């Protein structure tokens, strides 16, 4: 392990460097005016928090104003040790940010550089320097031969509806005199929230699914199926060997099974609202 306080850009240092790129996906952040903040402990490894703009020793954006941030730790004797350390450093990042009610995007959602190895090799030959893609999350490289990092900038896109299409759609909607139900209005609020979560696809999917669930109405199963479930409920209620709390929980689950499942009810909703519609060749 190298001495505490050594620069991670010091190419005289042997061993391997761990580099972790991330961003805090809100307006919150670390309020530092520095471009580099030493996070090393007295007896621990050298760890530095940096503005991503200083990745290639260029730029002077302070940490508090940087969209992307870097955690770098150097002095690891082998690549295996460095890889193991990367997991510990990322977990420390997650825990410390969670304590301050913040999250971390480790680059899994993009943008991601995808330059071919042929292109990178040509650039390396032309410049005489090692050049690497800016891969999501962590990467490891020999400290003595730090590569230049190349990345694609943030990509933005939007869509519009033409005047004529919007006029036609609004006129058709206005002709519908039936008011939206409270359930439909709640679903629309969730639908709006789903379009307000930015590029976090998982959050958008969850909200869109919740939108659909609000519209689903579960109906009772057949009489024979309900009678069978009622027998299971009675057997469970009469079983004194089951703890009371477990018994109540099981009975509640069985009572829910008297109605059709969310999957069956969801299919019925889609078939009623979108009869004959196809997507990618499937109903």
Short mmCIF file of N, CA and C in Angstrom, two decimals, residues 9-10 13 20 32 40 42 46 53 57-58 82 86 112-113 115 138 162 166 193 210 221-222 227 234 239 278:
data_model
loop_
_atom_site.label_atom_id
_atom_site.label_comp_id
_atom_site.label_asym_id
_atom_site.label_seq_id
_atom_site.Cartn_x
_atom_site.Cartn_y
_atom_site.Cartn_z
N UNK A 9 -2.60 10.51 -9.67
CA UNK A 9 -2.08 10.77 -11.02
C UNK A 9 -0.56 10.63 -11.08
N UNK A 10 0.07 10.24 -9.99
CA UNK A 10 1.52 10.07 -9.93
C UNK A 10 1.89 8.76 -10.61
N UNK A 13 4.00 5.61 -9.21
CA UNK A 13 3.46 4.65 -8.25
C UNK A 13 3.22 3.31 -8.94
N UNK A 20 -13.92 4.52 -10.13
CA UNK A 20 -15.37 4.32 -10.08
C UNK A 20 -16.05 5.62 -10.47
N UNK A 32 -18.44 20.49 -1.91
CA UNK A 32 -17.02 20.82 -1.84
C UNK A 32 -16.62 21.71 -3.00
N UNK A 40 -8.93 9.33 2.31
CA UNK A 40 -8.09 8.29 2.90
C UNK A 40 -8.15 8.34 4.42
N UNK A 42 -6.15 7.10 8.12
CA UNK A 42 -4.76 7.05 8.56
C UNK A 42 -4.06 5.75 8.21
N UNK A 46 -5.30 4.72 -0.12
CA UNK A 46 -5.46 6.07 -0.66
C UNK A 46 -6.73 6.10 -1.50
N UNK A 53 -14.66 15.87 -14.52
CA UNK A 53 -14.05 16.72 -15.53
C UNK A 53 -12.53 16.71 -15.43
N UNK A 57 -6.94 14.91 -16.41
CA UNK A 57 -6.13 16.04 -15.95
C UNK A 57 -6.50 17.34 -16.65
N UNK A 58 -7.76 17.45 -17.03
CA UNK A 58 -8.25 18.68 -17.64
C UNK A 58 -9.48 19.15 -16.88
N UNK A 82 -7.25 -5.25 -6.45
CA UNK A 82 -7.94 -4.02 -6.88
C UNK A 82 -9.42 -4.30 -7.17
N UNK A 86 -12.67 -2.75 -5.23
CA UNK A 86 -13.69 -1.95 -5.90
C UNK A 86 -15.07 -2.21 -5.29
N UNK A 112 -23.08 5.53 -22.41
CA UNK A 112 -21.89 4.69 -22.31
C UNK A 112 -21.06 4.83 -23.59
N UNK A 113 -19.76 4.91 -23.42
CA UNK A 113 -18.89 4.95 -24.59
C UNK A 113 -18.78 3.54 -25.15
N UNK A 115 -16.77 2.92 -28.22
CA UNK A 115 -15.85 2.98 -29.34
C UNK A 115 -15.18 1.62 -29.52
N UNK A 138 -17.05 0.57 -12.22
CA UNK A 138 -15.63 0.54 -11.89
C UNK A 138 -14.79 0.00 -13.03
N UNK A 162 -47.98 17.01 -33.69
CA UNK A 162 -48.32 18.07 -34.64
C UNK A 162 -49.62 18.76 -34.24
N UNK A 166 -53.04 16.90 -32.61
CA UNK A 166 -53.53 17.23 -31.28
C UNK A 166 -54.95 17.78 -31.36
N UNK A 193 -46.78 10.81 -13.26
CA UNK A 193 -45.57 10.61 -12.45
C UNK A 193 -44.56 9.74 -13.19
N UNK A 210 -48.10 0.25 -11.90
CA UNK A 210 -49.05 0.66 -10.86
C UNK A 210 -50.26 1.34 -11.49
N UNK A 221 -64.00 -15.71 -8.54
CA UNK A 221 -63.81 -16.90 -9.35
C UNK A 221 -65.14 -17.66 -9.44
N UNK A 222 -65.12 -18.82 -10.07
CA UNK A 222 -66.33 -19.63 -10.20
C UNK A 222 -66.78 -20.10 -8.82
N UNK A 227 -65.89 -22.24 -3.32
CA UNK A 227 -66.20 -23.23 -2.29
C UNK A 227 -64.94 -23.97 -1.84
N UNK A 234 -61.47 -22.64 6.25
CA UNK A 234 -61.97 -23.26 7.48
C UNK A 234 -60.93 -24.19 8.10
N UNK A 239 -57.04 -25.04 12.60
CA UNK A 239 -55.76 -25.68 12.91
C UNK A 239 -55.09 -24.94 14.07
N UNK A 278 -52.45 -5.19 -31.68
CA UNK A 278 -51.26 -6.01 -31.74
C UNK A 278 -50.03 -5.15 -31.42
#
